[in-house]
Amino acid sequence: MIISLKKDVRKEEMNHLISWLESYGVRTHISEGEFQTIIGLIGDTTRIDTDLISGLDIVDNVTRISEPFKKANRKFHPEDTVIKIAEGVEIGGGHFQFIAGPCSVETESQMETVANAVKASGAGLLRGGAFKPRTSPYDFQGLHEEGIRLLLETKRRTGMPIVTEIMDIGHLPLFEDVDVIQVGARNTQNFELLKELGRINKPILLKRGIAGTIKELLMSAEYIMAGGNERVILCERGIRSYETYTRNTLDLSAVAVLHEMSHLPVIVDPSHATGVARYVKPMALAAAACGADGLMIEVHNDPPHARCDGPQSLTPEQFDDVAKSVLAVRCAIGGK
Ligand code: PEP
Ligand code: MN
C-alpha cells in the first residue's frame, strides 16, 4: 500500500501517522520527493482500512500495490534512484556509466593495461572476475583471493572503483574494499545469498537469471532491499532462448519495462548477451538508445588468449570505438 501525502504536511503529523500505521505491525518506507512525500507500507496491510486513511486531512490518496515487489517498485519511489559508487561516480537518473574489464582477472600487467585503457576511453568502473562461475569444473575458475588482491591493487593505482562477482557468502570478508558486488546470472535466485547482501551497505549489481522473468529479477532485487540495502543496480544480460547463433538472447524490452516498474538503475551487458565480440557494438548502441543507465562490457588486452570469454571480449581499441559511438547515441537521445 502507498499513501501519498498532501503538500506541506508538518513533520509531526506525518510521524504521528507513521507510528499509527506501524502499530498494525507493518513497516514503513518514506520517499520524500521534490513534489510529494510517499509512505510505502510493507507487510500484511489487510487489517488497515484504506477509507479511514484516505479521509485524513494530510492524505492525498491511498493505493494498494498489487505487485509483490514493494521497495523496488516505482510506485514506492517515483523518482529514479541514483546510486553513488565513489566520488564522481554515480549511476541512474541520467547518470550513465561504462563498466569495463576482462571476464576474469589473470595477471597484474593484464589488469593494469586494461584498466588504464578503459579509463582513458571513459569507463567509470573496472570489472574483473576473481570467482568465476564456469559451466565446466575443468575450466579456469578464477584466481580467487589473489584475483581480489590484483583488483584492489589496480584500483589503488588507477583510482577506478571495482566490480566483481561473489559466489559464496562465506567469501564476503574478501569483498570489504570492493566497490560493487556482482551477483551473476547463476545466483540471481540464491535467496540466502541475496538476504545476506541485503544486510551490507554496498551497491549490488544484480544480473537477470539465465531463464528468469523480469518479475523474478525484481523479486530478487526485493530480497536484497527488504534487508535494508537499497542500492541495487539491475542488469539485463540476455536470456536463454532457442537461438544458437548468439550465446543468449538480449531482451532490450527489459530496459523499458524495468524503468517503468522500478526506480532502480538498469544496465545492459551486451558481452554475455551475445557471446560474440562483433555483436557487442550494435547491441551496446541499441541499449544506449533505449535508455540503459550503463553498459558492462568485457575488454581484454589479448582476447585470443583470454582464460575466459575471449570470443566476446573487445580489445581496448574496439572498446574505445564503442564508447565514443555510445556517447554519440546518448547525445542524440538527449542524455547527459
Ligand atoms: C560475468 O559477468 O562474468 C558473468 C559470469 O556473467 P553472467 O552471470 O551474466 O553469466
Ligand atoms: Mn564473462
mmCIF file of C-alpha atoms and ligand atoms in Angstrom:
data_model
loop_
_atom_site.group_PDB
_atom_site.id
_atom_site.type_symbol
_atom_site.label_atom_id
_atom_site.label_comp_id
_atom_site.label_asym_id
_atom_site.label_seq_id
_atom_site.Cartn_x
_atom_site.Cartn_y
_atom_site.Cartn_z
ATOM 1 C CA MET A 1 0.000 0.000 0.000
ATOM 2 C CA ILE A 2 1.212 3.525 -0.676
ATOM 3 C CA ILE A 3 -0.056 6.685 0.934
ATOM 4 C CA SER A 4 0.634 9.966 -0.855
ATOM 5 C CA LEU A 5 0.612 12.933 1.468
ATOM 6 C CA LYS A 6 -0.665 16.385 0.646
ATOM 7 C CA LYS A 7 1.875 19.134 0.063
ATOM 8 C CA ASP A 8 3.377 20.933 3.068
ATOM 9 C CA VAL A 9 2.365 18.379 5.684
ATOM 10 C CA ARG A 10 4.052 19.034 9.020
ATOM 11 C CA LYS A 11 6.665 16.506 10.169
ATOM 12 C CA GLU A 12 4.843 15.834 13.464
ATOM 13 C CA GLU A 13 1.640 14.994 11.621
ATOM 14 C CA MET A 14 3.483 12.633 9.323
ATOM 15 C CA ASN A 15 5.313 10.944 12.215
ATOM 16 C CA HIS A 16 2.049 10.536 14.062
ATOM 17 C CA LEU A 17 0.523 8.769 11.064
ATOM 18 C CA ILE A 18 3.626 6.572 10.685
ATOM 19 C CA SER A 19 3.504 5.447 14.340
ATOM 20 C CA TRP A 20 -0.163 4.642 13.993
ATOM 21 C CA LEU A 21 0.447 2.604 10.821
ATOM 22 C CA GLU A 22 3.356 0.759 12.416
ATOM 23 C CA SER A 23 1.138 -0.208 15.338
ATOM 24 C CA TYR A 24 -0.509 -2.577 12.828
ATOM 25 C CA GLY A 25 2.787 -4.458 12.541
ATOM 26 C CA VAL A 26 3.712 -3.106 9.088
ATOM 27 C CA ARG A 27 6.988 -1.438 8.193
ATOM 28 C CA THR A 28 7.027 1.982 6.555
ATOM 29 C CA HIS A 29 9.248 3.323 3.810
ATOM 30 C CA ILE A 30 9.324 7.073 3.276
ATOM 31 C CA SER A 31 10.114 8.592 -0.093
ATOM 32 C CA GLU A 32 10.463 12.352 0.097
ATOM 33 C CA GLY A 33 10.363 13.578 -3.483
ATOM 34 C CA GLU A 34 10.621 17.116 -4.746
ATOM 35 C CA PHE A 35 6.880 17.370 -5.214
ATOM 36 C CA GLN A 36 5.395 14.716 -2.993
ATOM 37 C CA THR A 37 6.045 12.583 0.059
ATOM 38 C CA ILE A 38 5.014 8.964 -0.138
ATOM 39 C CA ILE A 39 4.694 6.484 2.708
ATOM 40 C CA GLY A 40 5.049 2.920 1.486
ATOM 41 C CA LEU A 41 3.766 0.114 3.696
ATOM 42 C CA ILE A 42 5.477 -3.251 3.715
ATOM 43 C CA GLY A 43 3.972 -6.308 5.342
ATOM 44 C CA ASP A 44 0.433 -7.504 5.921
ATOM 45 C CA THR A 45 -1.773 -4.473 5.262
ATOM 46 C CA THR A 46 -5.075 -6.350 5.149
ATOM 47 C CA ARG A 47 -6.194 -5.019 8.552
ATOM 48 C CA ILE A 48 -5.600 -1.413 7.523
ATOM 49 C CA ASP A 49 -8.727 0.434 6.457
ATOM 50 C CA THR A 50 -7.892 2.428 3.315
ATOM 51 C CA ASP A 51 -11.059 4.536 3.568
ATOM 52 C CA LEU A 52 -10.099 5.628 7.039
ATOM 53 C CA ILE A 53 -6.660 6.756 5.854
ATOM 54 C CA SER A 54 -7.989 8.459 2.707
ATOM 55 C CA GLY A 55 -10.250 10.523 4.945
ATOM 56 C CA LEU A 56 -7.349 12.027 6.904
ATOM 57 C CA ASP A 57 -6.616 15.719 6.283
ATOM 58 C CA ILE A 58 -2.972 15.172 5.457
ATOM 59 C CA VAL A 59 -3.554 12.352 2.965
ATOM 60 C CA ASP A 60 -3.873 12.954 -0.764
ATOM 61 C CA ASN A 61 -4.584 9.380 -1.820
ATOM 62 C CA VAL A 62 -4.122 5.732 -0.918
ATOM 63 C CA THR A 63 -3.391 2.903 -3.352
ATOM 64 C CA ARG A 64 -2.941 -0.780 -2.740
ATOM 65 C CA ILE A 65 0.054 -2.140 -4.647
ATOM 66 C CA SER A 66 -0.740 -5.379 -6.345
ATOM 67 C CA GLU A 67 2.836 -6.243 -7.371
ATOM 68 C CA PRO A 68 4.706 -8.484 -4.931
ATOM 69 C CA PHE A 69 7.811 -6.278 -5.107
ATOM 70 C CA LYS A 70 7.440 -3.174 -2.975
ATOM 71 C CA LYS A 71 10.755 -1.456 -2.252
ATOM 72 C CA ALA A 72 11.901 -1.956 -5.843
ATOM 73 C CA ASN A 73 8.583 -0.623 -7.136
ATOM 74 C CA ARG A 74 8.440 2.770 -8.805
ATOM 75 C CA LYS A 75 5.124 3.394 -7.075
ATOM 76 C CA PHE A 76 7.011 3.375 -3.760
ATOM 77 C CA HIS A 77 9.709 5.685 -5.047
ATOM 78 C CA PRO A 78 8.566 7.632 -8.119
ATOM 79 C CA GLU A 79 11.920 9.283 -8.786
ATOM 80 C CA ASP A 80 14.842 7.389 -10.331
ATOM 81 C CA THR A 81 17.301 6.134 -7.765
ATOM 82 C CA VAL A 82 20.793 7.493 -8.228
ATOM 83 C CA ILE A 83 23.459 5.249 -6.721
ATOM 84 C CA LYS A 84 26.707 6.853 -5.684
ATOM 85 C CA ILE A 85 29.534 4.378 -6.053
ATOM 86 C CA ALA A 86 32.507 6.621 -5.442
ATOM 87 C CA GLU A 87 33.280 10.326 -5.597
ATOM 88 C CA GLY A 88 32.041 11.490 -9.007
ATOM 89 C CA VAL A 89 30.831 8.001 -9.996
ATOM 90 C CA GLU A 90 27.048 7.805 -9.933
ATOM 91 C CA ILE A 91 24.603 5.670 -11.834
ATOM 92 C CA GLY A 92 20.896 6.078 -12.525
ATOM 93 C CA GLY A 93 18.611 9.062 -13.019
ATOM 94 C CA GLY A 94 20.536 10.351 -16.035
ATOM 95 C CA HIS A 95 23.977 9.327 -14.773
ATOM 96 C CA PHE A 96 25.450 6.811 -17.214
ATOM 97 C CA GLN A 97 28.430 4.540 -16.544
ATOM 98 C CA PHE A 98 30.621 2.213 -18.561
ATOM 99 C CA ILE A 99 31.788 -0.787 -16.553
ATOM 100 C CA ALA A 100 34.597 -2.453 -18.447
ATOM 101 C CA GLY A 101 37.333 -5.010 -17.939
ATOM 102 C CA PRO A 102 38.192 -8.632 -18.524
ATOM 103 C CA CYS A 103 35.935 -11.563 -17.794
ATOM 104 C CA SER A 104 38.489 -12.885 -15.343
ATOM 105 C CA VAL A 105 41.405 -11.314 -13.563
ATOM 106 C CA GLU A 106 44.540 -13.036 -14.859
ATOM 107 C CA THR A 107 47.708 -11.065 -14.186
ATOM 108 C CA GLU A 108 48.813 -7.757 -12.740
ATOM 109 C CA SER A 109 50.001 -6.411 -16.089
ATOM 110 C CA GLN A 110 46.777 -7.507 -17.815
ATOM 111 C CA MET A 111 44.712 -5.633 -15.228
ATOM 112 C CA GLU A 112 46.845 -2.545 -15.397
ATOM 113 C CA THR A 113 46.854 -2.412 -19.202
ATOM 114 C CA VAL A 114 43.117 -2.927 -19.492
ATOM 115 C CA ALA A 115 42.245 -0.579 -16.627
ATOM 116 C CA ASN A 116 44.332 2.294 -17.972
ATOM 117 C CA ALA A 117 42.917 1.813 -21.462
ATOM 118 C CA VAL A 118 39.234 1.635 -20.491
ATOM 119 C CA LYS A 119 39.648 4.514 -18.088
ATOM 120 C CA ALA A 120 41.074 6.644 -20.889
ATOM 121 C CA SER A 121 38.057 5.694 -23.004
ATOM 122 C CA GLY A 122 35.675 6.885 -20.313
ATOM 123 C CA ALA A 123 34.908 3.815 -18.201
ATOM 124 C CA GLY A 124 33.923 4.802 -14.686
ATOM 125 C CA LEU A 125 34.257 1.336 -13.190
ATOM 126 C CA LEU A 126 36.585 -1.596 -13.691
ATOM 127 C CA ARG A 127 35.196 -5.121 -13.790
ATOM 128 C CA GLY A 128 37.031 -8.427 -13.438
ATOM 129 C CA GLY A 129 36.060 -11.828 -12.113
ATOM 130 C CA ALA A 130 38.027 -13.430 -9.300
ATOM 131 C CA PHE A 131 35.473 -16.166 -8.612
ATOM 132 C CA LYS A 132 34.215 -17.443 -11.958
ATOM 133 C CA PRO A 133 31.032 -19.473 -12.351
ATOM 134 C CA ARG A 134 32.034 -21.873 -15.137
ATOM 135 C CA THR A 135 29.784 -24.477 -16.682
ATOM 136 C CA SER A 136 32.628 -26.996 -16.655
ATOM 137 C CA PRO A 137 34.506 -27.774 -13.435
ATOM 138 C CA TYR A 138 37.634 -28.287 -15.564
ATOM 139 C CA ASP A 139 37.659 -24.701 -16.864
ATOM 140 C CA PHE A 140 39.589 -21.864 -15.230
ATOM 141 C CA GLN A 141 37.717 -20.967 -12.052
ATOM 142 C CA GLY A 142 39.385 -17.599 -11.410
ATOM 143 C CA LEU A 143 42.287 -16.581 -9.167
ATOM 144 C CA HIS A 144 40.037 -16.276 -6.104
ATOM 145 C CA GLU A 145 41.700 -14.352 -3.247
ATOM 146 C CA GLU A 146 44.678 -13.449 -5.437
ATOM 147 C CA GLY A 147 42.246 -12.084 -8.054
ATOM 148 C CA ILE A 148 40.649 -9.769 -5.495
ATOM 149 C CA ARG A 149 44.110 -8.665 -4.421
ATOM 150 C CA LEU A 150 45.021 -7.783 -8.022
ATOM 151 C CA LEU A 151 41.752 -5.907 -8.466
ATOM 152 C CA LEU A 152 42.395 -3.880 -5.330
ATOM 153 C CA GLU A 153 45.941 -3.171 -6.446
ATOM 154 C CA THR A 154 44.655 -1.921 -9.810
ATOM 155 C CA LYS A 155 42.049 0.176 -8.032
ATOM 156 C CA ARG A 156 44.790 1.723 -5.914
ATOM 157 C CA ARG A 157 46.907 2.542 -8.977
ATOM 158 C CA THR A 158 44.162 3.813 -11.261
ATOM 159 C CA GLY A 159 41.623 5.165 -8.804
ATOM 160 C CA MET A 160 38.878 3.186 -10.539
ATOM 161 C CA PRO A 161 36.159 1.650 -8.381
ATOM 162 C CA ILE A 162 35.854 -2.090 -8.940
ATOM 163 C CA VAL A 163 33.042 -4.554 -9.614
ATOM 164 C CA THR A 164 33.469 -8.262 -9.019
ATOM 165 C CA GLU A 165 31.243 -11.279 -8.575
ATOM 166 C CA ILE A 166 30.522 -13.102 -5.337
ATOM 167 C CA MET A 167 29.580 -16.768 -5.485
ATOM 168 C CA ASP A 168 29.648 -17.776 -1.846
ATOM 169 C CA ILE A 169 28.598 -15.649 1.088
ATOM 170 C CA GLY A 170 31.491 -17.150 3.079
ATOM 171 C CA HIS A 171 33.796 -15.087 0.842
ATOM 172 C CA LEU A 172 32.208 -11.787 1.898
ATOM 173 C CA PRO A 173 35.137 -10.692 4.114
ATOM 174 C CA LEU A 174 37.304 -10.668 0.963
ATOM 175 C CA PHE A 175 34.943 -8.112 -0.593
ATOM 176 C CA GLU A 176 35.379 -5.458 2.062
ATOM 177 C CA ASP A 177 37.124 -2.961 -0.262
ATOM 178 C CA VAL A 178 35.231 -3.962 -3.398
ATOM 179 C CA ASP A 179 33.001 -1.083 -4.513
ATOM 180 C CA VAL A 180 30.190 -3.008 -6.210
ATOM 181 C CA ILE A 181 29.422 -6.683 -5.611
ATOM 182 C CA GLN A 182 28.059 -8.531 -8.612
ATOM 183 C CA VAL A 183 25.530 -11.332 -8.319
ATOM 184 C CA GLY A 184 25.791 -13.349 -11.507
ATOM 185 C CA ALA A 185 23.021 -14.899 -13.549
ATOM 186 C CA ARG A 186 23.519 -18.275 -11.904
ATOM 187 C CA ASN A 187 22.940 -16.859 -8.432
ATOM 188 C CA THR A 188 20.075 -14.465 -9.125
ATOM 189 C CA GLN A 189 17.755 -16.723 -7.174
ATOM 190 C CA ASN A 190 20.197 -17.804 -4.487
ATOM 191 C CA PHE A 191 17.920 -16.306 -1.867
ATOM 192 C CA GLU A 192 20.174 -16.943 1.132
ATOM 193 C CA LEU A 193 22.985 -15.084 -0.664
ATOM 194 C CA LEU A 194 20.624 -12.229 -1.550
ATOM 195 C CA LYS A 195 19.397 -11.961 2.043
ATOM 196 C CA GLU A 196 22.960 -11.656 3.311
ATOM 197 C CA LEU A 197 23.745 -8.983 0.713
ATOM 198 C CA GLY A 198 20.689 -7.150 1.968
ATOM 199 C CA ARG A 199 22.424 -6.719 5.308
ATOM 200 C CA ILE A 200 25.501 -4.939 3.972
ATOM 201 C CA ASN A 201 25.965 -1.378 2.881
ATOM 202 C CA LYS A 202 27.415 -1.729 -0.607
ATOM 203 C CA PRO A 203 25.926 -1.401 -4.090
ATOM 204 C CA ILE A 204 24.910 -4.730 -5.620
ATOM 205 C CA LEU A 205 24.928 -5.348 -9.362
ATOM 206 C CA LEU A 206 22.201 -7.935 -9.819
ATOM 207 C CA LYS A 207 22.081 -9.802 -13.104
ATOM 208 C CA ARG A 208 18.962 -11.265 -14.607
ATOM 209 C CA GLY A 209 18.765 -15.047 -14.259
ATOM 210 C CA ILE A 210 19.563 -17.161 -17.308
ATOM 211 C CA ALA A 211 15.902 -18.091 -17.702
ATOM 212 C CA GLY A 212 14.475 -15.521 -15.351
ATOM 213 C CA THR A 213 11.484 -13.319 -15.982
ATOM 214 C CA ILE A 214 11.622 -9.584 -15.385
ATOM 215 C CA LYS A 215 9.371 -10.064 -12.379
ATOM 216 C CA GLU A 216 11.715 -12.667 -10.935
ATOM 217 C CA LEU A 217 14.600 -10.222 -11.315
ATOM 218 C CA LEU A 218 12.602 -7.598 -9.440
ATOM 219 C CA MET A 219 11.733 -10.108 -6.722
ATOM 220 C CA SER A 220 15.427 -10.910 -6.339
ATOM 221 C CA ALA A 221 16.157 -7.188 -6.002
ATOM 222 C CA GLU A 222 13.398 -7.076 -3.395
ATOM 223 C CA TYR A 223 15.187 -9.772 -1.369
ATOM 224 C CA ILE A 224 18.235 -7.514 -1.139
ATOM 225 C CA MET A 225 16.228 -4.368 -0.486
ATOM 226 C CA ALA A 226 13.993 -5.997 2.117
ATOM 227 C CA GLY A 227 17.086 -6.461 4.272
ATOM 228 C CA GLY A 228 17.801 -2.735 4.147
ATOM 229 C CA ASN A 229 20.303 -2.488 1.292
ATOM 230 C CA GLU A 230 18.505 -0.361 -1.274
ATOM 231 C CA ARG A 231 21.477 0.193 -3.584
ATOM 232 C CA VAL A 232 20.708 -2.354 -6.287
ATOM 233 C CA ILE A 233 21.657 -2.000 -9.964
ATOM 234 C CA LEU A 234 19.689 -4.267 -12.304
ATOM 235 C CA CYS A 235 21.443 -5.851 -15.274
ATOM 236 C CA GLU A 236 19.929 -7.327 -18.419
ATOM 237 C CA ARG A 237 22.438 -9.858 -19.788
ATOM 238 C CA GLY A 238 20.348 -11.890 -22.191
ATOM 239 C CA ILE A 239 18.131 -14.854 -21.507
ATOM 240 C CA ARG A 240 18.150 -18.451 -22.652
ATOM 241 C CA SER A 241 16.146 -18.997 -25.817
ATOM 242 C CA TYR A 242 16.153 -21.488 -28.691
ATOM 243 C CA GLU A 243 18.601 -19.291 -30.630
ATOM 244 C CA THR A 244 22.107 -20.676 -31.077
ATOM 245 C CA TYR A 245 23.913 -18.024 -33.150
ATOM 246 C CA THR A 246 24.189 -15.887 -30.033
ATOM 247 C CA ARG A 247 25.126 -17.059 -26.538
ATOM 248 C CA ASN A 248 21.865 -15.681 -25.119
ATOM 249 C CA THR A 249 19.036 -13.563 -26.482
ATOM 250 C CA LEU A 250 19.310 -9.929 -25.466
ATOM 251 C CA ASP A 251 15.947 -8.720 -24.211
ATOM 252 C CA LEU A 252 16.152 -4.968 -24.585
ATOM 253 C CA SER A 253 12.466 -4.596 -23.827
ATOM 254 C CA ALA A 254 13.509 -5.425 -20.248
ATOM 255 C CA VAL A 255 15.160 -1.994 -20.044
ATOM 256 C CA ALA A 256 11.897 -0.219 -20.862
ATOM 257 C CA VAL A 257 9.829 -2.499 -18.648
ATOM 258 C CA LEU A 258 12.210 -2.265 -15.692
ATOM 259 C CA HIS A 259 12.349 1.513 -15.956
ATOM 260 C CA GLU A 260 8.587 1.621 -15.882
ATOM 261 C CA MET A 261 8.185 -0.814 -12.988
ATOM 262 C CA SER A 262 11.158 0.202 -10.888
ATOM 263 C CA HIS A 263 13.176 3.232 -9.848
ATOM 264 C CA LEU A 264 16.442 1.264 -9.773
ATOM 265 C CA PRO A 265 19.193 1.870 -12.365
ATOM 266 C CA VAL A 266 19.189 -0.604 -15.256
ATOM 267 C CA ILE A 267 22.321 -1.541 -17.175
ATOM 268 C CA VAL A 268 22.937 -3.884 -20.100
ATOM 269 C CA ASP A 269 25.705 -6.429 -20.610
ATOM 270 C CA PRO A 270 25.967 -6.959 -24.380
ATOM 271 C CA SER A 271 29.014 -9.217 -23.970
ATOM 272 C CA HIS A 272 27.307 -12.106 -22.188
ATOM 273 C CA ALA A 273 24.094 -11.399 -24.078
ATOM 274 C CA THR A 274 25.653 -12.091 -27.472
ATOM 275 C CA GLY A 275 28.843 -14.021 -26.750
ATOM 276 C CA VAL A 276 30.350 -12.610 -29.952
ATOM 277 C CA ALA A 277 32.662 -9.585 -29.947
ATOM 278 C CA ARG A 278 31.395 -8.167 -33.256
ATOM 279 C CA TYR A 279 27.798 -8.041 -31.972
ATOM 280 C CA VAL A 280 28.723 -6.104 -28.860
ATOM 281 C CA LYS A 281 28.824 -2.693 -30.534
ATOM 282 C CA PRO A 282 25.407 -2.795 -32.239
ATOM 283 C CA MET A 283 23.780 -4.094 -29.051
ATOM 284 C CA ALA A 284 25.576 -1.513 -26.911
ATOM 285 C CA LEU A 285 24.258 1.253 -29.170
ATOM 286 C CA ALA A 286 20.746 -0.171 -29.022
ATOM 287 C CA ALA A 287 20.941 -0.408 -25.236
ATOM 288 C CA ALA A 288 22.012 3.223 -25.001
ATOM 289 C CA ALA A 289 19.230 4.238 -27.378
ATOM 290 C CA CYS A 290 16.554 2.576 -25.263
ATOM 291 C CA GLY A 291 17.687 4.347 -22.128
ATOM 292 C CA ALA A 292 20.030 1.975 -20.275
ATOM 293 C CA ASP A 293 21.819 3.668 -17.373
ATOM 294 C CA GLY A 294 25.068 1.938 -18.173
ATOM 295 C CA LEU A 295 26.857 -0.806 -20.050
ATOM 296 C CA MET A 296 29.016 -3.608 -18.761
ATOM 297 C CA ILE A 297 31.429 -4.712 -21.462
ATOM 298 C CA GLU A 298 34.195 -7.311 -21.403
ATOM 299 C CA VAL A 299 37.544 -5.949 -22.571
ATOM 300 C CA HIS A 300 40.785 -7.927 -22.787
ATOM 301 C CA ASN A 301 44.251 -6.849 -23.928
ATOM 302 C CA ASP A 302 44.665 -10.134 -25.835
ATOM 303 C CA PRO A 303 41.246 -11.715 -26.457
ATOM 304 C CA PRO A 304 42.501 -14.818 -28.336
ATOM 305 C CA HIS A 305 44.483 -15.795 -25.253
ATOM 306 C CA ALA A 306 41.931 -14.827 -22.600
ATOM 307 C CA ARG A 307 41.420 -17.535 -19.981
ATOM 308 C CA CYS A 308 37.673 -16.927 -20.069
ATOM 309 C CA ASP A 309 35.225 -15.484 -22.624
ATOM 310 C CA GLY A 310 37.817 -14.397 -25.210
ATOM 311 C CA PRO A 311 35.388 -14.670 -28.173
ATOM 312 C CA GLN A 312 33.115 -11.997 -26.710
ATOM 313 C CA SER A 313 35.852 -9.715 -25.408
ATOM 314 C CA LEU A 314 36.706 -6.448 -27.129
ATOM 315 C CA THR A 315 40.222 -5.132 -27.473
ATOM 316 C CA PRO A 316 40.823 -1.770 -25.772
ATOM 317 C CA GLU A 317 40.737 -0.110 -29.233
ATOM 318 C CA GLN A 318 37.381 -1.676 -30.029
ATOM 319 C CA PHE A 319 36.067 -0.583 -26.651
ATOM 320 C CA ASP A 320 37.198 2.963 -27.318
ATOM 321 C CA ASP A 321 35.248 2.977 -30.576
ATOM 322 C CA VAL A 322 32.137 1.573 -28.858
ATOM 323 C CA ALA A 323 32.371 4.114 -26.039
ATOM 324 C CA LYS A 324 32.575 7.028 -28.478
ATOM 325 C CA SER A 325 29.605 5.790 -30.501
ATOM 326 C CA VAL A 326 27.540 5.121 -27.377
ATOM 327 C CA LEU A 327 28.138 8.665 -26.187
ATOM 328 C CA ALA A 328 27.015 9.953 -29.593
ATOM 329 C CA VAL A 329 23.788 7.949 -29.246
ATOM 330 C CA ARG A 330 23.264 9.300 -25.742
ATOM 331 C CA CYS A 331 23.710 12.807 -27.059
ATOM 332 C CA ALA A 332 21.222 12.132 -29.826
ATOM 333 C CA ILE A 333 18.556 10.990 -27.362
ATOM 334 C CA GLY A 334 19.232 13.907 -25.061
ATOM 335 C CA GLY A 335 21.158 12.035 -22.339
ATOM 336 C CA LYS A 336 23.855 13.658 -20.232
HETATM 337 C C1 PEP B 1 30.249 -12.253 -15.792
HETATM 338 O O1 PEP B 1 29.803 -11.098 -15.777
HETATM 339 O O2 PEP B 1 31.443 -12.521 -15.815
HETATM 340 C C2 PEP B 1 29.299 -13.389 -15.822
HETATM 341 C C3 PEP B 1 29.684 -14.609 -15.458
HETATM 342 O O3 PEP B 1 28.099 -13.062 -16.286
HETATM 343 P P1 PEP B 1 26.679 -13.805 -16.163
HETATM 344 O O4 PEP B 1 26.452 -14.069 -14.707
HETATM 345 O O5 PEP B 1 25.740 -12.804 -16.749
HETATM 346 O O6 PEP B 1 26.767 -15.066 -16.979
HETATM 347 MN MN MN B 2 32.489 -13.419 -18.859
#
